[in-house]
């Protein structure tokens, strides 16, 4: 039983967004990220069935531009904030740079494209997984 | 810019739990999972600073026993439920079997052990990341 890793991720799709530059990206979901398309690879499209317009999803992404060797960061990337342990922050720079985004599906197009209401991820960001939001 | 993957995950730690068998594991967070220890590897312990007792965390794990070739599942693994697209479920069997668990920290022990109130992950499950719960 292999529990020590490493483990290998194969992206299931990619983000299509008007955000193309890190300097435009908001620092939190809630700060006005634009809508985006989640484009799922053809070989994973079957897994997208039963996701409907209006539903909320968690989108797991891979911050492919992030530095991975960082254990202390300035929150929100502002030098005036004190350094703190990276696991107490949402910084994209972290050992396993998995992004987590809560979105709402606003449109489906064909078998493998979902439009979501807002997503703080750059154009071209790999998508790792989609999960339904659990009702409390 | 490498956006097609594959990407490599290095676990930051491991779950210590009394759950040792998949048949005991609850099907959702909310169904009475036991408390557990999050044990972070020494080389990542610095990233654990500034996480305090009482705070809520998201724990990202790797379902190391999950099948990855599955795109349709019976929800809650019950044959009487219809097959549905895996991304519309929380099934551990999925292309990138990343688990997502919302927990509360109830104890810290030394520099790299956090006790959490409940966790639906088996003993020995690799931990990929910890993130704070964002306040709405």
PDB file of C-alpha atoms in Angstrom:
ATOM      1  CA  UNK A   1       0.000   0.000   0.000  1.00  0.00           C
ATOM      2  CA  UNK A   2       1.694   3.122  -1.249  1.00  0.00           C
ATOM      3  CA  UNK A   3       0.966   5.936   1.159  1.00  0.00           C
ATOM      4  CA  UNK A   4       4.194   7.904   0.998  1.00  0.00           C
ATOM      5  CA  UNK A   5       3.788   9.163  -2.535  1.00  0.00           C
ATOM      6  CA  UNK A   6       4.600  10.731  -4.784  1.00  0.00           C
ATOM      7  CA  UNK A   7       1.202  10.643  -6.448  1.00  0.00           C
ATOM      8  CA  UNK A   8       0.504  11.679 -10.013  1.00  0.00           C
ATOM      9  CA  UNK A   9      -2.315  13.984 -11.117  1.00  0.00           C
ATOM     10  CA  UNK A  10      -3.760  14.001 -14.604  1.00  0.00           C
ATOM     11  CA  UNK A  11      -5.828  17.144 -15.257  1.00  0.00           C
ATOM     12  CA  UNK A  12      -9.420  16.499 -16.293  1.00  0.00           C
ATOM     13  CA  UNK A  13      -9.730  19.826 -18.090  1.00  0.00           C
ATOM     14  CA  UNK A  14      -8.768  23.453 -18.260  1.00  0.00           C
ATOM     15  CA  UNK A  15     -10.104  26.904 -17.320  1.00  0.00           C
ATOM     16  CA  UNK A  16     -11.050  29.334 -20.073  1.00  0.00           C
ATOM     17  CA  UNK A  17     -11.041  32.817 -18.577  1.00  0.00           C
ATOM     18  CA  UNK A  18     -10.432  36.417 -19.504  1.00  0.00           C
ATOM     19  CA  UNK A  19      -7.880  36.502 -16.655  1.00  0.00           C
ATOM     20  CA  UNK A  20      -4.536  36.064 -18.357  1.00  0.00           C
ATOM     21  CA  UNK A  21      -2.130  37.755 -15.998  1.00  0.00           C
ATOM     22  CA  UNK A  22      -1.413  37.113 -12.345  1.00  0.00           C
ATOM     23  CA  UNK A  23      -1.529  40.825 -11.564  1.00  0.00           C
ATOM     24  CA  UNK A  24      -5.235  40.871 -12.509  1.00  0.00           C
ATOM     25  CA  UNK A  25      -6.167  37.910 -10.353  1.00  0.00           C
ATOM     26  CA  UNK A  26      -8.148  38.726  -7.212  1.00  0.00           C
ATOM     27  CA  UNK A  27      -6.727  37.537  -3.891  1.00  0.00           C
ATOM     28  CA  UNK A  28      -9.929  35.821  -2.810  1.00  0.00           C
ATOM     29  CA  UNK A  29     -12.927  34.293  -4.530  1.00  0.00           C
ATOM     30  CA  UNK A  30     -15.126  37.015  -3.196  1.00  0.00           C
ATOM     31  CA  UNK A  31     -13.308  39.924  -4.766  1.00  0.00           C
ATOM     32  CA  UNK A  32     -14.960  40.115  -8.135  1.00  0.00           C
ATOM     33  CA  UNK A  33     -13.457  37.302 -10.175  1.00  0.00           C
ATOM     34  CA  UNK A  34     -15.024  37.077 -13.648  1.00  0.00           C
ATOM     35  CA  UNK A  35     -17.122  34.216 -15.013  1.00  0.00           C
ATOM     36  CA  UNK A  36     -15.236  31.391 -16.715  1.00  0.00           C
ATOM     37  CA  UNK A  37     -15.684  28.196 -18.696  1.00  0.00           C
ATOM     38  CA  UNK A  38     -14.683  24.825 -17.296  1.00  0.00           C
ATOM     39  CA  UNK A  39     -13.687  22.770 -20.338  1.00  0.00           C
ATOM     40  CA  UNK A  40     -13.455  19.070 -19.562  1.00  0.00           C
ATOM     41  CA  UNK A  41     -11.325  16.738 -21.663  1.00  0.00           C
ATOM     42  CA  UNK A  42     -13.250  14.465 -23.962  1.00  0.00           C
ATOM     43  CA  UNK A  43     -12.079  11.319 -22.177  1.00  0.00           C
ATOM     44  CA  UNK A  44     -13.516  12.592 -18.869  1.00  0.00           C
ATOM     45  CA  UNK A  45     -16.767  14.084 -20.213  1.00  0.00           C
ATOM     46  CA  UNK A  46     -18.892  11.166 -19.051  1.00  0.00           C
ATOM     47  CA  UNK A  47     -18.118  12.110 -15.448  1.00  0.00           C
ATOM     48  CA  UNK A  48     -19.756  15.495 -16.039  1.00  0.00           C
ATOM     49  CA  UNK A  49     -23.249  14.059 -16.467  1.00  0.00           C
ATOM     50  CA  UNK A  50     -25.811  14.942 -13.780  1.00  0.00           C
ATOM     51  CA  UNK A  51     -24.355  18.381 -13.096  1.00  0.00           C
ATOM     52  CA  UNK A  52     -27.079  20.926 -13.737  1.00  0.00           C
ATOM     53  CA  UNK A  53     -27.419  24.661 -14.241  1.00  0.00           C
ATOM     54  CA  UNK A  54     -28.015  26.380 -10.915  1.00  0.00           C
ATOM     55  CA  UNK A  55     -25.997  23.938  -8.839  1.00  0.00           C
ATOM     56  CA  UNK A  56     -22.984  24.868  -6.755  1.00  0.00           C
ATOM     57  CA  UNK A  57     -19.680  23.104  -7.305  1.00  0.00           C
ATOM     58  CA  UNK A  58     -16.246  22.999  -5.775  1.00  0.00           C
ATOM     59  CA  UNK A  59     -13.609  23.284  -8.478  1.00  0.00           C
ATOM     60  CA  UNK A  60     -10.157  21.939  -7.671  1.00  0.00           C
ATOM     61  CA  UNK A  61      -7.419  23.444  -9.801  1.00  0.00           C
ATOM     62  CA  UNK A  62      -3.652  23.232 -10.038  1.00  0.00           C
ATOM     63  CA  UNK A  63      -1.854  26.555  -9.613  1.00  0.00           C
ATOM     64  CA  UNK A  64       0.684  25.672 -12.258  1.00  0.00           C
ATOM     65  CA  UNK A  65       2.605  28.937 -11.849  1.00  0.00           C
ATOM     66  CA  UNK A  66       2.961  28.736  -8.065  1.00  0.00           C
ATOM     67  CA  UNK A  67       6.208  28.263  -6.199  1.00  0.00           C
ATOM     68  CA  UNK A  68       6.158  25.050  -4.210  1.00  0.00           C
ATOM     69  CA  UNK A  69       9.120  25.503  -1.887  1.00  0.00           C
ATOM     70  CA  UNK A  70       7.434  28.085   0.330  1.00  0.00           C
ATOM     71  CA  UNK A  71       6.374  27.394   3.945  1.00  0.00           C
ATOM     72  CA  UNK A  72       5.944  30.972   5.238  1.00  0.00           C
ATOM     73  CA  UNK A  73       4.150  33.723   3.330  1.00  0.00           C
ATOM     74  CA  UNK A  74       2.925  37.272   3.701  1.00  0.00           C
ATOM     75  CA  UNK A  75      -0.845  37.023   3.663  1.00  0.00           C
ATOM     76  CA  UNK A  76      -2.444  38.343   0.475  1.00  0.00           C
ATOM     77  CA  UNK A  77       1.125  38.772  -0.840  1.00  0.00           C
ATOM     78  CA  UNK A  78       1.497  42.117   0.955  1.00  0.00           C
ATOM     79  CA  UNK A  79       4.898  42.740   2.496  1.00  0.00           C
ATOM     80  CA  UNK A  80       3.350  44.725   5.371  1.00  0.00           C
ATOM     81  CA  UNK A  81       1.584  41.588   6.604  1.00  0.00           C
ATOM     82  CA  UNK A  82       3.695  39.382   8.913  1.00  0.00           C
ATOM     83  CA  UNK A  83       5.076  36.084   7.660  1.00  0.00           C
ATOM     84  CA  UNK A  84       2.862  33.164   8.650  1.00  0.00           C
ATOM     85  CA  UNK A  85       2.675  29.429   8.094  1.00  0.00           C
ATOM     86  CA  UNK A  86       1.427  28.765   4.589  1.00  0.00           C
ATOM     87  CA  UNK A  87      -1.204  26.261   5.745  1.00  0.00           C
ATOM     88  CA  UNK A  88      -2.921  29.057   7.692  1.00  0.00           C
ATOM     89  CA  UNK A  89      -3.395  30.966   4.408  1.00  0.00           C
ATOM     90  CA  UNK A  90      -4.942  30.511   0.973  1.00  0.00           C
ATOM     91  CA  UNK A  91      -1.731  31.506  -0.811  1.00  0.00           C
ATOM     92  CA  UNK A  92      -1.292  29.727  -4.174  1.00  0.00           C
ATOM     93  CA  UNK A  93       2.386  29.261  -3.260  1.00  0.00           C
ATOM     94  CA  UNK A  94       2.371  26.054  -1.184  1.00  0.00           C
ATOM     95  CA  UNK A  95       3.881  22.569  -1.358  1.00  0.00           C
ATOM     96  CA  UNK A  96       0.931  21.094  -3.274  1.00  0.00           C
ATOM     97  CA  UNK A  97      -0.610  24.093  -5.034  1.00  0.00           C
ATOM     98  CA  UNK A  98      -4.201  22.871  -5.274  1.00  0.00           C
ATOM     99  CA  UNK A  99      -6.731  25.661  -5.689  1.00  0.00           C
ATOM    100  CA  UNK A 100     -10.232  25.360  -4.281  1.00  0.00           C
ATOM    101  CA  UNK A 101     -13.053  27.467  -5.690  1.00  0.00           C
ATOM    102  CA  UNK A 102     -16.751  27.509  -4.910  1.00  0.00           C
ATOM    103  CA  UNK A 103     -18.794  28.389  -7.985  1.00  0.00           C
ATOM    104  CA  UNK A 104     -22.293  28.175  -9.411  1.00  0.00           C
ATOM    105  CA  UNK A 105     -23.030  26.615 -12.795  1.00  0.00           C
ATOM    106  CA  UNK A 106     -24.804  29.156 -15.002  1.00  0.00           C
ATOM    107  CA  UNK A 107     -24.747  27.385 -18.383  1.00  0.00           C
ATOM    108  CA  UNK A 108     -23.950  24.042 -20.009  1.00  0.00           C
ATOM    109  CA  UNK A 109     -22.736  23.863 -23.590  1.00  0.00           C
ATOM    110  CA  UNK A 110     -22.473  20.426 -25.125  1.00  0.00           C
ATOM    111  CA  UNK A 111     -21.150  17.495 -23.170  1.00  0.00           C
ATOM    112  CA  UNK A 112     -18.043  19.029 -21.732  1.00  0.00           C
ATOM    113  CA  UNK A 113     -18.323  22.785 -21.164  1.00  0.00           C
ATOM    114  CA  UNK A 114     -19.712  24.389 -18.004  1.00  0.00           C
ATOM    115  CA  UNK A 115     -19.987  28.146 -17.535  1.00  0.00           C
ATOM    116  CA  UNK A 116     -19.542  29.253 -13.908  1.00  0.00           C
ATOM    117  CA  UNK A 117     -20.409  32.557 -12.299  1.00  0.00           C
ATOM    118  CA  UNK A 118     -16.948  33.568 -11.080  1.00  0.00           C
ATOM    119  CA  UNK A 119     -13.561  31.920 -10.821  1.00  0.00           C
ATOM    120  CA  UNK A 120     -10.283  33.350  -9.561  1.00  0.00           C
ATOM    121  CA  UNK A 121      -8.060  31.243 -11.805  1.00  0.00           C
ATOM    122  CA  UNK A 122      -6.022  32.290 -14.827  1.00  0.00           C
ATOM    123  CA  UNK A 123      -6.838  31.232 -18.357  1.00  0.00           C
ATOM    124  CA  UNK A 124      -5.192  27.869 -18.952  1.00  0.00           C
ATOM    125  CA  UNK A 125      -5.276  26.731 -15.328  1.00  0.00           C
ATOM    126  CA  UNK A 126      -5.560  22.929 -15.165  1.00  0.00           C
ATOM    127  CA  UNK A 127      -8.685  21.479 -13.518  1.00  0.00           C
ATOM    128  CA  UNK A 128      -8.163  18.463 -11.250  1.00  0.00           C
ATOM    129  CA  UNK A 129     -11.624  17.657  -9.954  1.00  0.00           C
ATOM    130  CA  UNK A 130     -15.208  18.850  -9.512  1.00  0.00           C
ATOM    131  CA  UNK A 131     -17.306  18.055  -6.455  1.00  0.00           C
ATOM    132  CA  UNK A 132     -20.847  18.986  -5.455  1.00  0.00           C
ATOM    133  CA  UNK A 133     -21.270  21.356  -2.513  1.00  0.00           C
ATOM    134  CA  UNK A 134     -22.737  19.321   0.333  1.00  0.00           C
ATOM    135  CA  UNK A 135     -25.949  20.657   1.760  1.00  0.00           C
ATOM    136  CA  UNK A 136     -25.602  21.337   5.481  1.00  0.00           C
TER     137      UNK A 136
ATOM    138  CA  UNK B   1       4.398  26.744 -19.247  1.00  0.00           C
ATOM    139  CA  UNK B   2       3.378  23.181 -18.474  1.00  0.00           C
ATOM    140  CA  UNK B   3      -0.374  23.070 -18.157  1.00  0.00           C
ATOM    141  CA  UNK B   4      -1.134  19.614 -19.466  1.00  0.00           C
ATOM    142  CA  UNK B   5       0.408  17.684 -16.622  1.00  0.00           C
ATOM    143  CA  UNK B   6       0.988  15.238 -15.248  1.00  0.00           C
ATOM    144  CA  UNK B   7       1.697  16.943 -11.932  1.00  0.00           C
ATOM    145  CA  UNK B   8       3.348  15.343  -8.956  1.00  0.00           C
ATOM    146  CA  UNK B   9       2.065  15.500  -5.378  1.00  0.00           C
ATOM    147  CA  UNK B  10       4.270  15.033  -2.350  1.00  0.00           C
ATOM    148  CA  UNK B  11       2.224  14.365   0.799  1.00  0.00           C
ATOM    149  CA  UNK B  12       2.850  16.808   3.647  1.00  0.00           C
ATOM    150  CA  UNK B  13       1.749  14.336   6.309  1.00  0.00           C
ATOM    151  CA  UNK B  14      -0.527  11.497   7.254  1.00  0.00           C
ATOM    152  CA  UNK B  15      -3.800  10.841   9.108  1.00  0.00           C
ATOM    153  CA  UNK B  16      -3.704   8.924  12.385  1.00  0.00           C
ATOM    154  CA  UNK B  17      -7.174   7.517  12.992  1.00  0.00           C
ATOM    155  CA  UNK B  18      -8.950   4.619  14.607  1.00  0.00           C
ATOM    156  CA  UNK B  19     -10.614   3.989  11.223  1.00  0.00           C
ATOM    157  CA  UNK B  20      -8.600   1.206   9.673  1.00  0.00           C
ATOM    158  CA  UNK B  21     -11.072  -0.469   7.348  1.00  0.00           C
ATOM    159  CA  UNK B  22     -13.068   0.963   4.479  1.00  0.00           C
ATOM    160  CA  UNK B  23     -16.213  -0.761   5.672  1.00  0.00           C
ATOM    161  CA  UNK B  24     -16.166   1.381   8.824  1.00  0.00           C
ATOM    162  CA  UNK B  25     -15.736   4.666   6.982  1.00  0.00           C
ATOM    163  CA  UNK B  26     -18.823   6.895   6.885  1.00  0.00           C
ATOM    164  CA  UNK B  27     -20.100   8.005   3.483  1.00  0.00           C
ATOM    165  CA  UNK B  28     -20.171  11.684   4.358  1.00  0.00           C
ATOM    166  CA  UNK B  29     -18.350  13.961   6.793  1.00  0.00           C
ATOM    167  CA  UNK B  30     -21.484  14.466   8.769  1.00  0.00           C
ATOM    168  CA  UNK B  31     -22.151  10.847   9.644  1.00  0.00           C
ATOM    169  CA  UNK B  32     -20.199  10.435  12.822  1.00  0.00           C
ATOM    170  CA  UNK B  33     -16.577  10.154  11.760  1.00  0.00           C
ATOM    171  CA  UNK B  34     -14.215   9.898  14.741  1.00  0.00           C
ATOM    172  CA  UNK B  35     -11.590  12.460  15.779  1.00  0.00           C
ATOM    173  CA  UNK B  36      -8.140  12.063  14.255  1.00  0.00           C
ATOM    174  CA  UNK B  37      -4.592  13.389  14.352  1.00  0.00           C
ATOM    175  CA  UNK B  38      -3.069  15.227  11.434  1.00  0.00           C
ATOM    176  CA  UNK B  39       0.640  14.437  11.611  1.00  0.00           C
ATOM    177  CA  UNK B  40       2.713  16.756   9.435  1.00  0.00           C
ATOM    178  CA  UNK B  41       6.150  15.724   8.171  1.00  0.00           C
ATOM    179  CA  UNK B  42       9.034  17.435   9.884  1.00  0.00           C
ATOM    180  CA  UNK B  43      10.167  19.171   6.714  1.00  0.00           C
ATOM    181  CA  UNK B  44       6.740  20.832   6.345  1.00  0.00           C
ATOM    182  CA  UNK B  45       6.126  21.659  10.029  1.00  0.00           C
ATOM    183  CA  UNK B  46       7.025  25.327   9.615  1.00  0.00           C
ATOM    184  CA  UNK B  47       3.965  25.753   7.407  1.00  0.00           C
ATOM    185  CA  UNK B  48       1.769  24.693  10.325  1.00  0.00           C
ATOM    186  CA  UNK B  49       2.539  27.788  12.386  1.00  0.00           C
ATOM    187  CA  UNK B  50      -0.358  30.182  13.014  1.00  0.00           C
ATOM    188  CA  UNK B  51      -3.018  27.481  13.049  1.00  0.00           C
ATOM    189  CA  UNK B  52      -4.764  27.641  16.395  1.00  0.00           C
ATOM    190  CA  UNK B  53      -7.066  25.498  18.503  1.00  0.00           C
ATOM    191  CA  UNK B  54     -10.681  26.306  17.729  1.00  0.00           C
ATOM    192  CA  UNK B  55     -10.125  27.214  14.095  1.00  0.00           C
ATOM    193  CA  UNK B  56     -11.766  25.447  11.178  1.00  0.00           C
ATOM    194  CA  UNK B  57      -9.634  23.940   8.443  1.00  0.00           C
ATOM    195  CA  UNK B  58     -10.104  22.250   5.110  1.00  0.00           C
ATOM    196  CA  UNK B  59      -8.000  19.100   4.952  1.00  0.00           C
ATOM    197  CA  UNK B  60      -7.103  17.811   1.486  1.00  0.00           C
ATOM    198  CA  UNK B  61      -6.227  14.137   1.445  1.00  0.00           C
ATOM    199  CA  UNK B  62      -5.326  11.519  -1.144  1.00  0.00           C
ATOM    200  CA  UNK B  63      -7.676   8.520  -1.257  1.00  0.00           C
ATOM    201  CA  UNK B  64      -4.801   6.151  -1.869  1.00  0.00           C
ATOM    202  CA  UNK B  65      -7.079   3.094  -2.073  1.00  0.00           C
ATOM    203  CA  UNK B  66      -9.516   4.567  -4.584  1.00  0.00           C
ATOM    204  CA  UNK B  67      -9.998   3.361  -8.130  1.00  0.00           C
ATOM    205  CA  UNK B  68      -9.147   6.093 -10.603  1.00  0.00           C
ATOM    206  CA  UNK B  69     -10.638   4.755 -13.816  1.00  0.00           C
ATOM    207  CA  UNK B  70     -14.249   5.378 -12.825  1.00  0.00           C
ATOM    208  CA  UNK B  71     -16.468   8.031 -14.443  1.00  0.00           C
ATOM    209  CA  UNK B  72     -19.939   6.823 -13.387  1.00  0.00           C
ATOM    210  CA  UNK B  73     -20.816   5.678  -9.865  1.00  0.00           C
ATOM    211  CA  UNK B  74     -23.746   4.630  -7.733  1.00  0.00           C
ATOM    212  CA  UNK B  75     -24.123   7.384  -5.153  1.00  0.00           C
ATOM    213  CA  UNK B  76     -23.059   6.351  -1.638  1.00  0.00           C
ATOM    214  CA  UNK B  77     -21.898   3.101  -3.222  1.00  0.00           C
ATOM    215  CA  UNK B  78     -25.418   1.636  -3.120  1.00  0.00           C
ATOM    216  CA  UNK B  79     -26.401  -0.432  -6.136  1.00  0.00           C
ATOM    217  CA  UNK B  80     -30.038   0.708  -5.879  1.00  0.00           C
ATOM    218  CA  UNK B  81     -28.994   4.278  -6.649  1.00  0.00           C
ATOM    219  CA  UNK B  82     -28.730   5.072 -10.382  1.00  0.00           C
ATOM    220  CA  UNK B  83     -25.330   5.488 -12.023  1.00  0.00           C
ATOM    221  CA  UNK B  84     -24.340   9.132 -12.269  1.00  0.00           C
ATOM    222  CA  UNK B  85     -21.369  11.169 -13.395  1.00  0.00           C
ATOM    223  CA  UNK B  86     -18.640  10.966 -10.778  1.00  0.00           C
ATOM    224  CA  UNK B  87     -18.115  14.740 -10.665  1.00  0.00           C
ATOM    225  CA  UNK B  88     -21.697  15.140  -9.416  1.00  0.00           C
ATOM    226  CA  UNK B  89     -20.797  12.982  -6.378  1.00  0.00           C
ATOM    227  CA  UNK B  90     -18.309  12.880  -3.509  1.00  0.00           C
ATOM    228  CA  UNK B  91     -17.259   9.312  -4.303  1.00  0.00           C
ATOM    229  CA  UNK B  92     -13.606   8.613  -3.427  1.00  0.00           C
ATOM    230  CA  UNK B  93     -13.342   6.691  -6.717  1.00  0.00           C
ATOM    231  CA  UNK B  94     -12.563   9.420  -9.270  1.00  0.00           C
ATOM    232  CA  UNK B  95      -9.777  10.325 -11.702  1.00  0.00           C
ATOM    233  CA  UNK B  96      -7.870  12.425  -9.165  1.00  0.00           C
ATOM    234  CA  UNK B  97      -8.976  11.019  -5.789  1.00  0.00           C
ATOM    235  CA  UNK B  98      -8.502  14.133  -3.665  1.00  0.00           C
ATOM    236  CA  UNK B  99     -10.542  14.115  -0.465  1.00  0.00           C
ATOM    237  CA  UNK B 100     -11.869  17.326   1.046  1.00  0.00           C
ATOM    238  CA  UNK B 101     -12.797  17.465   4.725  1.00  0.00           C
ATOM    239  CA  UNK B 102     -13.948  20.368   6.871  1.00  0.00           C
ATOM    240  CA  UNK B 103     -12.697  19.982  10.439  1.00  0.00           C
ATOM    241  CA  UNK B 104     -12.122  21.943  13.640  1.00  0.00           C
ATOM    242  CA  UNK B 105      -8.775  21.919  15.431  1.00  0.00           C
ATOM    243  CA  UNK B 106      -9.260  20.761  19.019  1.00  0.00           C
ATOM    244  CA  UNK B 107      -5.650  20.308  20.177  1.00  0.00           C
ATOM    245  CA  UNK B 108      -2.064  21.008  19.139  1.00  0.00           C
ATOM    246  CA  UNK B 109       0.754  18.761  20.277  1.00  0.00           C
ATOM    247  CA  UNK B 110       4.282  19.898  19.548  1.00  0.00           C
ATOM    248  CA  UNK B 111       5.168  21.489  16.237  1.00  0.00           C
ATOM    249  CA  UNK B 112       3.552  19.065  13.871  1.00  0.00           C
ATOM    250  CA  UNK B 113       0.510  17.324  15.338  1.00  0.00           C
ATOM    251  CA  UNK B 114      -3.038  18.699  15.173  1.00  0.00           C
ATOM    252  CA  UNK B 115      -6.033  16.929  16.664  1.00  0.00           C
ATOM    253  CA  UNK B 116      -9.273  17.498  14.742  1.00  0.00           C
ATOM    254  CA  UNK B 117     -12.837  16.879  15.834  1.00  0.00           C
ATOM    255  CA  UNK B 118     -13.851  14.383  13.131  1.00  0.00           C
ATOM    256  CA  UNK B 119     -12.370  13.077   9.913  1.00  0.00           C
ATOM    257  CA  UNK B 120     -13.757  10.491   7.489  1.00  0.00           C
ATOM    258  CA  UNK B 121     -10.369   9.218   6.345  1.00  0.00           C
ATOM    259  CA  UNK B 122      -8.671   5.927   7.107  1.00  0.00           C
ATOM    260  CA  UNK B 123      -5.585   5.589   9.254  1.00  0.00           C
ATOM    261  CA  UNK B 124      -2.567   6.143   7.019  1.00  0.00           C
ATOM    262  CA  UNK B 125      -4.329   8.402   4.518  1.00  0.00           C
ATOM    263  CA  UNK B 126      -1.833  10.864   3.017  1.00  0.00           C
ATOM    264  CA  UNK B 127      -2.456  14.582   3.638  1.00  0.00           C
ATOM    265  CA  UNK B 128      -1.862  16.918   0.688  1.00  0.00           C
ATOM    266  CA  UNK B 129      -2.742  20.344   2.027  1.00  0.00           C
ATOM    267  CA  UNK B 130      -4.438  22.332   4.773  1.00  0.00           C
ATOM    268  CA  UNK B 131      -6.340  25.562   4.154  1.00  0.00           C
ATOM    269  CA  UNK B 132      -8.240  27.913   6.446  1.00  0.00           C
ATOM    270  CA  UNK B 133     -12.020  28.069   6.039  1.00  0.00           C
ATOM    271  CA  UNK B 134     -12.806  31.480   4.579  1.00  0.00           C
ATOM    272  CA  UNK B 135     -15.251  33.554   6.550  1.00  0.00           C
ATOM    273  CA  UNK B 136     -18.244  34.501   4.422  1.00  0.00           C
TER     274      UNK B 136
END
